[in-house]
Short mmCIF file of C-alpha atoms in Angstrom, two decimals:
data_model
loop_
_atom_site.label_atom_id
_atom_site.label_comp_id
_atom_site.label_asym_id
_atom_site.label_seq_id
_atom_site.Cartn_x
_atom_site.Cartn_y
_atom_site.Cartn_z
CA GLU G 1034 6.63 4.69 -15.39
CA ARG G 1035 7.69 6.19 -11.89
CA VAL G 1036 8.74 3.66 -10.06
CA GLU G 1037 10.80 2.68 -12.00
CA ASN G 1038 12.24 5.67 -13.22
CA SER G 1039 13.01 6.41 -9.61
CA TYR G 1040 10.85 9.05 -9.57
CA PHE G 1041 9.82 8.07 -6.03
CA LYS G 1042 12.33 7.52 -3.27
CA PHE G 1043 11.00 5.91 -0.64
CA SER G 1044 12.80 6.63 2.39
CA ALA G 1045 11.03 4.42 5.24
CA ILE G 1046 7.38 3.08 5.35
CA ASP G 1047 5.63 1.95 8.02
CA CYS G 1048 2.30 -0.91 7.58
CA VAL G 1049 -0.41 -1.68 10.37
CA ILE G 1050 -2.62 -3.96 9.15
CA ASP G 1051 -6.50 -3.09 11.30
CA HIS G 1052 -8.61 -5.69 10.03
CA VAL G 1053 -8.35 -8.69 8.09
CA THR G 1054 -11.18 -10.18 6.18
CA ILE G 1055 -11.33 -14.11 4.03
CA ALA G 1056 -14.43 -14.90 2.89
CA GLY G 1057 -13.64 -17.72 0.55
CA ASP G 1058 -10.22 -17.92 -1.73
CA THR G 1059 -10.68 -14.00 -1.57
CA ALA G 1060 -8.65 -11.56 1.83
CA CYS G 1061 -9.35 -7.89 2.38
CA LEU G 1062 -6.99 -6.10 4.86
CA VAL G 1063 -7.09 -2.32 6.06
CA GLY G 1064 -5.10 -0.53 7.37
CA THR G 1065 -2.89 2.47 7.95
CA MET G 1066 0.24 2.97 5.96
CA GLN G 1067 2.97 5.70 6.87
CA ALA G 1068 6.34 6.73 4.31
CA ASP G 1069 8.73 9.12 4.39
CA LEU G 1070 9.73 9.86 0.49
CA THR G 1071 10.72 12.18 -1.80
CA VAL G 1072 9.37 13.69 -5.22
CA GLU G 1073 11.77 15.20 -7.49
CA GLY G 1074 14.20 16.36 -4.91
CA SER G 1075 11.68 17.35 -2.45
CA PRO G 1076 10.54 15.46 0.80
CA LYS G 1077 6.98 14.59 1.59
CA LYS G 1078 5.36 12.18 4.27
CA LEU G 1079 2.24 9.98 3.76
CA HIS G 1080 -0.08 9.27 6.36
CA ASN G 1081 -2.53 6.79 4.20
CA ARG G 1082 -5.33 3.99 5.25
CA PHE G 1083 -5.48 1.48 2.61
CA LEU G 1084 -7.40 -1.72 1.41
CA SER G 1085 -5.91 -4.61 0.44
CA VAL G 1086 -7.32 -6.77 -1.72
CA TRP G 1087 -5.50 -10.64 -1.75
CA HIS G 1088 -6.63 -14.31 -3.90
CA CYS G 1089 -5.46 -17.46 -2.53
CA ALA G 1090 -5.41 -19.70 -5.55
CA GLN G 1091 -3.99 -23.57 -5.64
CA GLY G 1092 -2.43 -22.52 -2.15
CA ALA G 1093 -0.50 -19.41 -2.97
CA TRP G 1094 -1.80 -15.38 -2.14
CA ARG G 1095 -1.54 -13.43 -5.04
CA PHE G 1096 -1.52 -9.20 -4.49
CA LEU G 1097 -5.15 -8.23 -6.81
CA ALA G 1098 -5.66 -4.62 -5.72
CA TYR G 1099 -4.76 -1.61 -3.43
CA GLN G 1100 -5.98 1.40 -2.38
CA PRO G 1101 -4.73 3.99 -0.51
CA ALA G 1102 -7.12 7.09 0.78
CA PRO G 1103 -5.29 9.71 3.00
CA ALA G 1104 -5.51 9.20 6.70
CA GLY G 1105 -6.61 12.43 7.86
CA SER G 1106 -5.77 14.22 10.67
#
């Protein structure tokens, strides 16, 4: 609902994939994501590590899950 109502307004996103592991039809991607955004009019910066999970079915990769966590300093 917040995304649909533009609660978050991203002005820049930078995503770097550090590692990919493929096991059968499933791929796990680990990386970092930095973003500049506005939340209810207040500017914010994100610096997260992430895990993204994808599954290949009938020759097409489908997004399954995404888990971010603060990257720390």
